[in-house]
Coordinates of C-alpha atoms (C1' of nucleotides) in Angstrom, one line a residue:
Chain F
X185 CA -13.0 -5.2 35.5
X186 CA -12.1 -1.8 35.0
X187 CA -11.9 -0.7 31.4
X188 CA -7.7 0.3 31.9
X189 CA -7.6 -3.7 33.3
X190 CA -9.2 -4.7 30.2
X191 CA -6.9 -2.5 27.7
X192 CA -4.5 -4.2 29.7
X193 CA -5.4 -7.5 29.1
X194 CA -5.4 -7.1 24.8
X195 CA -2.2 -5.2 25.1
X196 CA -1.2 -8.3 27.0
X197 CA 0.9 -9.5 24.4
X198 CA 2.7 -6.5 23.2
X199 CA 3.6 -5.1 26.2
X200 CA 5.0 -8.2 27.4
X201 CA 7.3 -8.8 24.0
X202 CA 8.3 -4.3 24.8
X203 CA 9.5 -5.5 28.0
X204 CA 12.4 -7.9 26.9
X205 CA 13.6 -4.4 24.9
X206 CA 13.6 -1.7 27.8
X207 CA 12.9 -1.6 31.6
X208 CA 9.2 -0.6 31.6
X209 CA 7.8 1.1 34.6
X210 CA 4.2 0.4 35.5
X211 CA 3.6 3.5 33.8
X212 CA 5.2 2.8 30.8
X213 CA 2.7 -0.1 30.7
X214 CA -0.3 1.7 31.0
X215 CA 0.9 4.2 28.6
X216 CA 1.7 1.8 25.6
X217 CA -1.7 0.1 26.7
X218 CA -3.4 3.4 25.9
X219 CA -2.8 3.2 22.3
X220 CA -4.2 -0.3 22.0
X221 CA -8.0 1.2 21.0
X222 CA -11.3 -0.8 18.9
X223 CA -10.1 -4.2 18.5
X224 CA -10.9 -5.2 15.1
X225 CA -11.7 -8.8 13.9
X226 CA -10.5 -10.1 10.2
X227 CA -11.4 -13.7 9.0
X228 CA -9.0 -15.9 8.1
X229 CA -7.5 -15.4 4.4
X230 CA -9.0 -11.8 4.8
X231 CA -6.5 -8.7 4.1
X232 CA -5.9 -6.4 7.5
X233 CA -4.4 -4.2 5.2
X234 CA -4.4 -3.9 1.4
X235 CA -1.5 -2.7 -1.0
X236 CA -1.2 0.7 -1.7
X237 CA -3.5 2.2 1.0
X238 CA -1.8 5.0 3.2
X239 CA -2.7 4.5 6.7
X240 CA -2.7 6.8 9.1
X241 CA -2.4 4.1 12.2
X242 CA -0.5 0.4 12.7
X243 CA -2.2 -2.9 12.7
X244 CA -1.2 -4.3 15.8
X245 CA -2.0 -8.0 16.4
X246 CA -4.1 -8.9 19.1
X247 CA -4.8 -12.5 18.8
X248 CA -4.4 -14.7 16.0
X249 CA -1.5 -15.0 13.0
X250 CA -1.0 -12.4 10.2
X251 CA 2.0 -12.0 7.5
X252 CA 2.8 -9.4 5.2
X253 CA 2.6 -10.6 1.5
X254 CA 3.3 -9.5 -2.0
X255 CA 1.8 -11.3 -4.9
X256 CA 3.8 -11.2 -8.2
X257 CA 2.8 -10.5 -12.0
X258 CA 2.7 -14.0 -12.1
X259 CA 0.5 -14.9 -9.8
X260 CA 3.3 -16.5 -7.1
X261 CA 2.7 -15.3 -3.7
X262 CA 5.6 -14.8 -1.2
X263 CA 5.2 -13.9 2.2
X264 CA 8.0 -11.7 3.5
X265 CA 7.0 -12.3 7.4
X266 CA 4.6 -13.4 9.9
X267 CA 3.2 -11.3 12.6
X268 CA 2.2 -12.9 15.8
X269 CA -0.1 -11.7 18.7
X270 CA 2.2 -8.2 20.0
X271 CA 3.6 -7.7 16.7
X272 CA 3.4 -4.0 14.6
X273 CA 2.5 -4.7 10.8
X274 CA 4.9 -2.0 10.0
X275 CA 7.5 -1.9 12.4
X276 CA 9.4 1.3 10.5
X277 CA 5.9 2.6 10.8
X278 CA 7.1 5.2 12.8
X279 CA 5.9 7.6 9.5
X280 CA 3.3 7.0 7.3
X281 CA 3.9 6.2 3.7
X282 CA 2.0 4.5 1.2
X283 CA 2.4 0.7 1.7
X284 CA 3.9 -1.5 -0.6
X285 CA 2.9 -4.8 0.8
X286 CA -0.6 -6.5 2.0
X287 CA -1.1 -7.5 5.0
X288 CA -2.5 -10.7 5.5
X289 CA -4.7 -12.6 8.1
X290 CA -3.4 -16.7 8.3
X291 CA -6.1 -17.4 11.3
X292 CA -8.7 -15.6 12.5
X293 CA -7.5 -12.3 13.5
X294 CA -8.2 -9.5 16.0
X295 CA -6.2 -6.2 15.9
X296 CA -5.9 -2.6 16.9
X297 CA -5.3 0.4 15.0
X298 CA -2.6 2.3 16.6
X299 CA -3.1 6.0 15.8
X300 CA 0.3 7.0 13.9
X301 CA 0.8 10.3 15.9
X302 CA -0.4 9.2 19.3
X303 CA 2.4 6.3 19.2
X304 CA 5.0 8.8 17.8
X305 CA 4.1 11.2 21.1
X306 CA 4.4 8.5 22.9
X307 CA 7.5 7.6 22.0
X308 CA 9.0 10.8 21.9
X309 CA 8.1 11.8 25.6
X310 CA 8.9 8.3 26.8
X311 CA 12.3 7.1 26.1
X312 CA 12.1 3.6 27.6
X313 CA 9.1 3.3 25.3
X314 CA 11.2 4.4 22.7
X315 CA 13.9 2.4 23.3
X316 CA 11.7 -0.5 23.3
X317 CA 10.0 0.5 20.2
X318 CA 14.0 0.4 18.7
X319 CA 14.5 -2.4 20.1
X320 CA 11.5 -4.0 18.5
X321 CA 12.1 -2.3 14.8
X322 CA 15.9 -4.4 15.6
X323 CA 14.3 -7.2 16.2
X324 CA 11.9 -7.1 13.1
X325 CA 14.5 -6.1 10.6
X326 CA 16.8 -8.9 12.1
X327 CA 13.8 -11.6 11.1
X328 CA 13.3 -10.6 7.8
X329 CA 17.0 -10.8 6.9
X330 CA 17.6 -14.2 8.4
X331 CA 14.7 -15.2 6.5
X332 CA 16.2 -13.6 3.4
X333 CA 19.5 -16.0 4.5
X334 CA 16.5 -18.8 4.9
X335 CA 15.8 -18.3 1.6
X336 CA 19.0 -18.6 0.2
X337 CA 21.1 -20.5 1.7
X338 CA 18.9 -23.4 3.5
X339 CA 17.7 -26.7 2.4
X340 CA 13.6 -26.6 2.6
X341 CA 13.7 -29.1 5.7
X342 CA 16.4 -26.7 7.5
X343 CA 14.2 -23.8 6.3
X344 CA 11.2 -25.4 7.9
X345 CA 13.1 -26.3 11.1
X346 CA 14.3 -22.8 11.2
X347 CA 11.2 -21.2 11.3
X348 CA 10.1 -23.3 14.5
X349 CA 13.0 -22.3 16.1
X350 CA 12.4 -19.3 15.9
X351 CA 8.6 -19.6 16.7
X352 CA 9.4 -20.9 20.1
X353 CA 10.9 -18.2 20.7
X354 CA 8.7 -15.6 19.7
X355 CA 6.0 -16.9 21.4
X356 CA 7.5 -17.9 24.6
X357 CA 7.9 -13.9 24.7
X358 CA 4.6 -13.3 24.7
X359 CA 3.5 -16.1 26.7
X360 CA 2.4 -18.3 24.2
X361 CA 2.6 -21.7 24.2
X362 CA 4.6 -24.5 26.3
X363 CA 8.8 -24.3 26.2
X364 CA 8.7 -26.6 23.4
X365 CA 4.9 -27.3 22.4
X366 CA 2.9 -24.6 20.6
X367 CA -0.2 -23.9 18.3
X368 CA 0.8 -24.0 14.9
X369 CA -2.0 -22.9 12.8
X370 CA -0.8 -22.1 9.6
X371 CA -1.8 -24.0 6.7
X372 CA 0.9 -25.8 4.7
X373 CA 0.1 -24.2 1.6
X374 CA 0.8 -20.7 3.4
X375 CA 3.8 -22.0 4.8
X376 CA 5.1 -22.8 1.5
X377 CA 4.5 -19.5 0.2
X378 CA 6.7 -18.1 3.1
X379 CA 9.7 -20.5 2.4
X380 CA 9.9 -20.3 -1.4
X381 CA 8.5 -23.4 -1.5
X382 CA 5.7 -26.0 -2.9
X383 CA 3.3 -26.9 -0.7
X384 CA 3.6 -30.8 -1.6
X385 CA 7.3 -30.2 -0.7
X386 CA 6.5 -28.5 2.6
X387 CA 4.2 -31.8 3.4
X388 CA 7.0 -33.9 2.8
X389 CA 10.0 -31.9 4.7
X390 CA 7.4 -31.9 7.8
X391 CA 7.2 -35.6 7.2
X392 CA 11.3 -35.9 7.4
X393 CA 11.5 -33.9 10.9
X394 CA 9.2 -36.5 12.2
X395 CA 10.7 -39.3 10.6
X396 CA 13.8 -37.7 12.2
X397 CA 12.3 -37.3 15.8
X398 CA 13.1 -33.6 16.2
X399 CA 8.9 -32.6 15.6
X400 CA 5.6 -33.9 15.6
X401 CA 2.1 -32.6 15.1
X402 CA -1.1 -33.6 16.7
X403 CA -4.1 -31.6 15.1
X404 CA -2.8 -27.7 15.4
X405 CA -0.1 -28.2 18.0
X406 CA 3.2 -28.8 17.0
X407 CA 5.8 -30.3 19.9
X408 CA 9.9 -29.6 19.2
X409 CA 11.2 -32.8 21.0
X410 CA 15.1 -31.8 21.2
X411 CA 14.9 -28.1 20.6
X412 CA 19.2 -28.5 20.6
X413 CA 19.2 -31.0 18.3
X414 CA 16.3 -29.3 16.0
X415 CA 18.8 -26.4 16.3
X416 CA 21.8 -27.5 14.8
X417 CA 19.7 -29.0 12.3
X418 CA 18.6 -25.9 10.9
X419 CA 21.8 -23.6 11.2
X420 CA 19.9 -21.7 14.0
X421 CA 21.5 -19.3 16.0
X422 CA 19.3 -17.1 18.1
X423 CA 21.5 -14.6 18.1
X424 CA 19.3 -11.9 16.0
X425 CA 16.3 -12.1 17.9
X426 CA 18.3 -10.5 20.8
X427 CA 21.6 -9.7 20.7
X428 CA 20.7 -6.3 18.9
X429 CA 19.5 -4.3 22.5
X430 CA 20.4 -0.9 21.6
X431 CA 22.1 1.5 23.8
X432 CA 21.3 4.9 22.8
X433 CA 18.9 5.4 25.6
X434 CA 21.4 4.2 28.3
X435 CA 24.6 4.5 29.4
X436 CA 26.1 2.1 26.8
Chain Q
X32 CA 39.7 23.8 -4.4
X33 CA 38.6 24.9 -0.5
X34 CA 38.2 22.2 1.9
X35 CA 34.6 22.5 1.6
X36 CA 34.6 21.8 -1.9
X37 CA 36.3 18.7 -1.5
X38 CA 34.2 17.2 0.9
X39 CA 31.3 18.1 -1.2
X40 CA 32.7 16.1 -4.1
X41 CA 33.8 13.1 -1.7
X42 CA 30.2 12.9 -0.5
X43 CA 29.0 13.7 -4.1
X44 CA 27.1 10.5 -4.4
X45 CA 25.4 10.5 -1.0
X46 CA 24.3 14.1 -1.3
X47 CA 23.0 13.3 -4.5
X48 CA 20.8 10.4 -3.5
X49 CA 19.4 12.2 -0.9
X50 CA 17.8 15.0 -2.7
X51 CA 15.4 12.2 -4.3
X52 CA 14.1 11.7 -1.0
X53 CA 14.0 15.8 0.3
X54 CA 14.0 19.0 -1.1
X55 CA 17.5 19.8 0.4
X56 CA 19.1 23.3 -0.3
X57 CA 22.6 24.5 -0.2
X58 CA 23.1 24.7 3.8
X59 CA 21.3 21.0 3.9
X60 CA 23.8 19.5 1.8
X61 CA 26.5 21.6 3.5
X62 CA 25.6 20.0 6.9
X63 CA 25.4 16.5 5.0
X64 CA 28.4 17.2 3.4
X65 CA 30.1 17.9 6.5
X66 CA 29.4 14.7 8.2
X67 CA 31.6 12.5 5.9
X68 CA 35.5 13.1 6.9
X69 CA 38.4 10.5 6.9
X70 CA 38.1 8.7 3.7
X71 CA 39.3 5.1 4.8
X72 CA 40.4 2.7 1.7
X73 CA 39.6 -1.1 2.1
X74 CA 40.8 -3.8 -0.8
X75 CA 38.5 -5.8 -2.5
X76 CA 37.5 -9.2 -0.6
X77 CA 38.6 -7.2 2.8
X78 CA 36.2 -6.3 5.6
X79 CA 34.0 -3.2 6.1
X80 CA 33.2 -4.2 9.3
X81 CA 33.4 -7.2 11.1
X82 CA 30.5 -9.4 13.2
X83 CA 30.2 -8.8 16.6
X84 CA 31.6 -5.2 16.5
X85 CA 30.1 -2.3 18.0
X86 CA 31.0 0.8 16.3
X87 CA 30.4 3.9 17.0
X88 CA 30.0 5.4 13.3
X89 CA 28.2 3.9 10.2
X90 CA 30.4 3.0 6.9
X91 CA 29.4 5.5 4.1
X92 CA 30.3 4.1 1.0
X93 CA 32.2 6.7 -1.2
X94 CA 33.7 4.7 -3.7
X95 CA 33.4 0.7 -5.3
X96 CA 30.8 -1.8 -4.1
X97 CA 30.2 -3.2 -1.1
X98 CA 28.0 -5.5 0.8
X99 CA 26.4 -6.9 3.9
X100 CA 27.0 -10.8 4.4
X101 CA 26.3 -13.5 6.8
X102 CA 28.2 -17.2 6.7
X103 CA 26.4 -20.0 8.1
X104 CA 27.8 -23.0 10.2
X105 CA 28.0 -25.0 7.2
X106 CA 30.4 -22.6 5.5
X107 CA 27.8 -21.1 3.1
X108 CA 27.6 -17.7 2.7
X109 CA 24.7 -15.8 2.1
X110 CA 24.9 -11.7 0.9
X111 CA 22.0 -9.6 2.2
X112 CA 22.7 -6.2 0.2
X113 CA 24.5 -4.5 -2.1
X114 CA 25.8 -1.1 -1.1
X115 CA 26.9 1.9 -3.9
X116 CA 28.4 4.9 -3.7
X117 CA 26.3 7.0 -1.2
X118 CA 24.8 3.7 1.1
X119 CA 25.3 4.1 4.3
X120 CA 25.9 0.6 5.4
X121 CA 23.7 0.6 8.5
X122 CA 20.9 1.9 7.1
X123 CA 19.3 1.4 10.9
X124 CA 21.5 2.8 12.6
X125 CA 20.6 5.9 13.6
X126 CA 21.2 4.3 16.9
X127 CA 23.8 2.0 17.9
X128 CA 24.1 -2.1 18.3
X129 CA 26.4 -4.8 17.9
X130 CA 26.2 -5.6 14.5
X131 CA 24.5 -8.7 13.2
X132 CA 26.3 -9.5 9.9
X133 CA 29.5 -8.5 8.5
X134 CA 30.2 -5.8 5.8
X135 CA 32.6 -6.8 2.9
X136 CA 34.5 -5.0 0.0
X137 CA 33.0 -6.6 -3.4
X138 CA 35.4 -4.3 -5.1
X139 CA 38.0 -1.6 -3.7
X140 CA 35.9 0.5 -1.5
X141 CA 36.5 3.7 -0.1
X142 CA 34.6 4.7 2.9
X143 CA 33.8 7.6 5.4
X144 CA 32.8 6.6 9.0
X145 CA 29.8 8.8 9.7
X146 CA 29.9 9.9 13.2
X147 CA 26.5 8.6 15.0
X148 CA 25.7 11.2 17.4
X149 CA 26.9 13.5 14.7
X150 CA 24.3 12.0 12.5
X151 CA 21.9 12.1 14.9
X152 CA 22.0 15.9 15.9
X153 CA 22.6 16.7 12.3
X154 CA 19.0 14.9 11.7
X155 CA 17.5 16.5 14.6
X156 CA 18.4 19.9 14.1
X157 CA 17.1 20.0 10.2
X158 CA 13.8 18.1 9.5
X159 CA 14.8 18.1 5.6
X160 CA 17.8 15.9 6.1
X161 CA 15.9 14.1 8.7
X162 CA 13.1 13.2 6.1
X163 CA 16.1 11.9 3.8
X164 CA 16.9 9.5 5.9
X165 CA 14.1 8.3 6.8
X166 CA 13.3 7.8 3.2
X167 CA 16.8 6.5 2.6
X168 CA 15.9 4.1 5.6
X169 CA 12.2 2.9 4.1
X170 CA 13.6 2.5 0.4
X171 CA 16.7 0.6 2.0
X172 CA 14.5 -1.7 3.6
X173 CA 12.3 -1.7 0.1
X174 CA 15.4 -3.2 -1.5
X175 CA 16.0 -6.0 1.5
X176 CA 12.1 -6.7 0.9
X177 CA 12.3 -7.0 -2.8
X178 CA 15.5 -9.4 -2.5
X179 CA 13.8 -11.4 -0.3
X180 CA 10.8 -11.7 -2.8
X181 CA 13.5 -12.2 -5.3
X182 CA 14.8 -15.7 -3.6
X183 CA 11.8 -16.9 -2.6
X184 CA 9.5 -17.1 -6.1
X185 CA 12.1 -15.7 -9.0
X186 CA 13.7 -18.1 -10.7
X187 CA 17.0 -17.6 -11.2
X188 CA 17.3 -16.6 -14.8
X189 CA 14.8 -13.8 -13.2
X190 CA 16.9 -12.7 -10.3
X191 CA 19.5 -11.6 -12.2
X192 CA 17.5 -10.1 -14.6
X193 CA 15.9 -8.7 -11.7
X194 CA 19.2 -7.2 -10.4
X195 CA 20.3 -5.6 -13.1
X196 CA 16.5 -3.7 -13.0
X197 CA 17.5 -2.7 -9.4
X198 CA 21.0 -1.4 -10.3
X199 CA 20.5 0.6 -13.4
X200 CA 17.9 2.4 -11.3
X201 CA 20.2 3.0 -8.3
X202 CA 23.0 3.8 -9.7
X203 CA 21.5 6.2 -12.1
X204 CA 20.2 7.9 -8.6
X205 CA 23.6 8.6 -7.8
X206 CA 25.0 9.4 -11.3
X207 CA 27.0 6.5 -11.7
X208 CA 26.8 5.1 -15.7
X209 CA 24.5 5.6 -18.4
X210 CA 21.0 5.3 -18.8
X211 CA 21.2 1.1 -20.0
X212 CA 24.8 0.7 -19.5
X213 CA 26.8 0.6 -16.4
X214 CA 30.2 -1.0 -14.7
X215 CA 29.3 -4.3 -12.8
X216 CA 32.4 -5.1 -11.3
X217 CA 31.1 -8.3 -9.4
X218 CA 32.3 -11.7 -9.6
X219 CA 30.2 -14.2 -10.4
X220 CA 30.6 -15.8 -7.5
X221 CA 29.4 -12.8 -5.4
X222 CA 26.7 -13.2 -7.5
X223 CA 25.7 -16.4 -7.0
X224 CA 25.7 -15.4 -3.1
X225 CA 23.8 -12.6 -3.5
X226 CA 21.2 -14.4 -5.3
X227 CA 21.4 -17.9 -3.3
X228 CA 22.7 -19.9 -6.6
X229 CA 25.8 -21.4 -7.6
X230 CA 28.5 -19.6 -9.5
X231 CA 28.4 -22.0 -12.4
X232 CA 24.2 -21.4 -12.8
X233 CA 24.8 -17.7 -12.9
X234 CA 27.1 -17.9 -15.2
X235 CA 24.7 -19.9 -17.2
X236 CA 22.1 -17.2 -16.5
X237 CA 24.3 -14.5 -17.7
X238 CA 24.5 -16.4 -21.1
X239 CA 20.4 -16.8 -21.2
X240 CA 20.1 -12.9 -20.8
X241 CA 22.5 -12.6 -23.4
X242 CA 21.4 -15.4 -26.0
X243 CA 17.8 -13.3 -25.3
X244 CA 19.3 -10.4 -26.6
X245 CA 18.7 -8.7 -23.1
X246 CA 21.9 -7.4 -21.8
X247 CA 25.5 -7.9 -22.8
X248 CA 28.7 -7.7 -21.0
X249 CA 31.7 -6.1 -22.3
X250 CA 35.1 -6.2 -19.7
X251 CA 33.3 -5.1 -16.5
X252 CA 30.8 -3.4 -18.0
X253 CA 26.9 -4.6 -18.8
X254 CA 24.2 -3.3 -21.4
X255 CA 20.9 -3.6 -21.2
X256 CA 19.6 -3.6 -24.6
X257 CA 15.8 -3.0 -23.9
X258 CA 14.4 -1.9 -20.2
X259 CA 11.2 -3.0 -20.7
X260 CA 11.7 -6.2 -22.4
X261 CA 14.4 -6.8 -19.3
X262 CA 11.6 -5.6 -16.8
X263 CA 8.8 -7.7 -17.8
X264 CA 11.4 -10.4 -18.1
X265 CA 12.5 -10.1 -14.4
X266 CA 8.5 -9.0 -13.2
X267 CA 10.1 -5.7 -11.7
X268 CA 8.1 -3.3 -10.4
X269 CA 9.9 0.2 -9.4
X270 CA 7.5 1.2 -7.0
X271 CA 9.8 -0.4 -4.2
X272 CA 12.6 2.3 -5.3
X273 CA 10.7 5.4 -4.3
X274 CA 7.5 5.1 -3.8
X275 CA 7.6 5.3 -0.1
X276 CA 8.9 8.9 0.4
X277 CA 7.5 9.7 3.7
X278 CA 5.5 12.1 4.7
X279 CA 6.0 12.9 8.3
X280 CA 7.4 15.7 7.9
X281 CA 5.6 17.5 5.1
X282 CA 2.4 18.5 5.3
X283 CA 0.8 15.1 3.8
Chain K
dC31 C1' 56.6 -16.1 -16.8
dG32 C1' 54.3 -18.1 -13.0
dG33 C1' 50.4 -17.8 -9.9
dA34 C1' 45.9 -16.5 -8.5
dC35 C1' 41.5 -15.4 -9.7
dT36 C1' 37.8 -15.7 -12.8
dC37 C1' 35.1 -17.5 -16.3
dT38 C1' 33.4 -21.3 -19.2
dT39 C1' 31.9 -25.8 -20.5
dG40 C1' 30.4 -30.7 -20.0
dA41 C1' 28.7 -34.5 -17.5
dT42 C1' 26.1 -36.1 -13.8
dT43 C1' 23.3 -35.9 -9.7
dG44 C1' 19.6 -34.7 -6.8
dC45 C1' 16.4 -31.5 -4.7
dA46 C1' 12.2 -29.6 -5.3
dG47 C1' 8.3 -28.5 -8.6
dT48 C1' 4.3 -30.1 -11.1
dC49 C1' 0.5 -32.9 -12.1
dA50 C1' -3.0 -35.8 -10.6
dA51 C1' -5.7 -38.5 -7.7
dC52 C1' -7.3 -39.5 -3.3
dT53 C1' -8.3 -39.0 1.8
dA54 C1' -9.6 -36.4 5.7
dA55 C1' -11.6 -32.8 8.0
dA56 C1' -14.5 -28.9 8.5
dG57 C1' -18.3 -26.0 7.3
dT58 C1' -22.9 -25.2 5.3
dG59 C1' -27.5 -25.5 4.3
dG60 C1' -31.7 -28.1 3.6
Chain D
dC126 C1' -28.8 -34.7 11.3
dC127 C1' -27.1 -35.8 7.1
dA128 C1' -25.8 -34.8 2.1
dC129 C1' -22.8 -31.5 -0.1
dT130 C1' -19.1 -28.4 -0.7
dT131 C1' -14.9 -26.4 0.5
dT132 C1' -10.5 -26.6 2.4
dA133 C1' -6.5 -29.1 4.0
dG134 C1' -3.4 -32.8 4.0
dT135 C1' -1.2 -37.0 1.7
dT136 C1' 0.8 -39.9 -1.7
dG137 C1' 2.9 -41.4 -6.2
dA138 C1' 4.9 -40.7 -10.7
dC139 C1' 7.3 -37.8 -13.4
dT140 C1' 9.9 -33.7 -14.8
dG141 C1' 13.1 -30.1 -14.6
dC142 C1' 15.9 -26.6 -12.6
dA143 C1' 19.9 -25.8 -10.4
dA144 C1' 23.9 -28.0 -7.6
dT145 C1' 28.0 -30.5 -7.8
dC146 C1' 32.1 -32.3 -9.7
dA147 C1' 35.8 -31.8 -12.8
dA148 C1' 38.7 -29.9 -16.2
dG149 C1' 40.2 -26.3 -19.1
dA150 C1' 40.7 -21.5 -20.9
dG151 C1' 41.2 -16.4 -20.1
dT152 C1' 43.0 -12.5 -17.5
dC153 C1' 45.3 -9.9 -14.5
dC154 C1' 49.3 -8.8 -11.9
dG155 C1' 53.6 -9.1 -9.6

DNA sequence: CGGACTCTTGATTGCAGTCAACTAAAGTGG
DNA sequence: CCACTTTAGTTGACTGCAATCAAGAGTCCG
């Protein structure tokens, strides 16, 4: 195996989510897998990235979840997203600044610095790449604020259902996991930290989706048995995963 | 008074917030200046913007308070962000997309539509007002961050509190009110929307604040009595504000 | 002066947090 | 390979924050 092959292979992921922003050419594809350099492992529960450093490159996932976190006076934790294999830790990373959030490993992890300027010049000289960079900064903002809606307008159990909604389809565009069977491998005290809520509470609103028939878990793997159904439970509209393809690369 | 003059005073507040985030001179704030033209009025309770649309020019708010909102299947509604004087309502778009939420009038708003190519070559030609926007961008997307923090481990005594930390900050960036007192000219039941509560809790908040000797409210105006005490009330931290000014495009 | 909002207050309900104990599973080291 | 520790998941009892329901009081405005 050649060593572009192999840069292929660990870019796998996030060239594979790029291509559901922009028409990549097989060039395109070897030049966004050009930036993905020195895969990095971080244990689980490990930082990637700690507050207040001022990077000069992007964790990009590689294999394994992450999230960006913030921990208050208080001690509370809230994670304000979670970032799976293909995903930019700082999608408006486009410049450097000095970061106000940690970020996170859930599982093991394995990323690559992407050198700030190299994927700016990229960018600039390639406008499919940067129109699938856009498109991916879209798609990233549009998480966070339906998880900000998540947060305030949801019941726990249609918060929960929510988010594996919209983990099936994150990870179908990168090729991970079955249509409606997946690795889940967060802890449920992590996943209460993401929806606001205790983890005793999160145990027992995973208990009502089964008790409901629209999940169930055997060890990490979590099966959605009526994704429709699981849907409408959870107010889920997949609308801002996708429907935010810019147009200011093409003809409109 | 010259043309010039008056669009200088119409884009007062956006001008104004922008030299926190560059080091604009005259011509700068000419050229941003000249970017906001056709003052549009909208009544309170009215639409911005509407879902689905897919303008061709971002809402600059000029004057009142507006906001970006989403309403779920159920009928809930749930308010993303709060945009003064000198917001630009997409703060992402720099390029264009069908818009995800809607944006709503919390009060009588006047607005500019701000040309998007316009804005564009503007930003391109002058790497000043380009690095204002992209700080105007990252400490937009603070804000989102912080609000999302805010639902998910604030209680809601604290998110208000919380709010009012955010505001008196902002809107002193823009010149609007006094150092501890300012207009609020919100409904409590925007509030509760903003902050995923219930009109009749907020209200109950507000009188917390107040029985705390924190704020007070006096027609549509508030007070807050002491900053710190209200801060370390709320755990607000202002390094979300402005501590992200980029560096792109100075010399680190 | 009537009507539409908006704010306020009280009573009640219920969702979710907290506390605590226990089980299960997964590492770790002797 | 087995004690021992650590981490994760589960359950029950209780508490409390915030939602809901309902009614009344202010305010603004045509």
């Amino acid at each position: 195996m050649t060593l572009i092959e192999d840069k292929k292979h660990i870019s796998a992921s996030f060239v594979r989510k790029l291509r559901h922003g922009a028409a990549l050419t097989m060039e395109d594809e070897v030049s966004l897998a050009r930036l993905v350099q020195n895969p990095r492992p971080v244990p689980a529960r490990a930082d990637v990235m700690s507050h207040n450093a001022k990077p000069r490159y992007l964790p990009l996932i590689l294999e394994g979840w992450a999230c960006r976190y913030k921990i208050l006076e208080n001690g509370k934790r809230q994670i304000l997203a979670v970032y799976l294999p293909g995903d930019l830790c700082e999608p408006f990373g486009l410049l450097p600044r000095v970061t106000e959030h940690a970020i996170g490993a859930l599982t093991d992890v394995v990323y690559a610095a992407v050198p700030l300027d190299a994927l700016r010049t990229t960018a600039h000289d390639n406008p499919r790449i940067a129109q699938a960079l856009w498109w991916d900064l879209l798609m990233a903002s549009g998480i966070e604020r339906e998880h900000l809606v998540n947060l305030g307008r949801r019941t726990a159990t249609e918060r929960i259902a929510h988010l594996f909604c919209e983990l099936q389809i994150r990870l179908n565009m990168i090729g991970l996991g079955e249509r409606n069977r997946f690795e889940f491998p967060v802890p449920q005290l992590d996943v209460s930290d993401l929806m606001g809520l205790s983890a005793v509470h999160v145990n027992r609103c995973l208990q009502e989706l089964k008790s409901l028939g629209l999940i169930s878990q055997r060890g990490r793997h979590v099966t959605l048995h009526d994704v429709e159904k699981l849907r409408d439970f959870a107010l889920f509209n997949a609308n801002y995963l996708n429907s935010s393809q810019p147009s200011a690369f093409s003809k409109d």
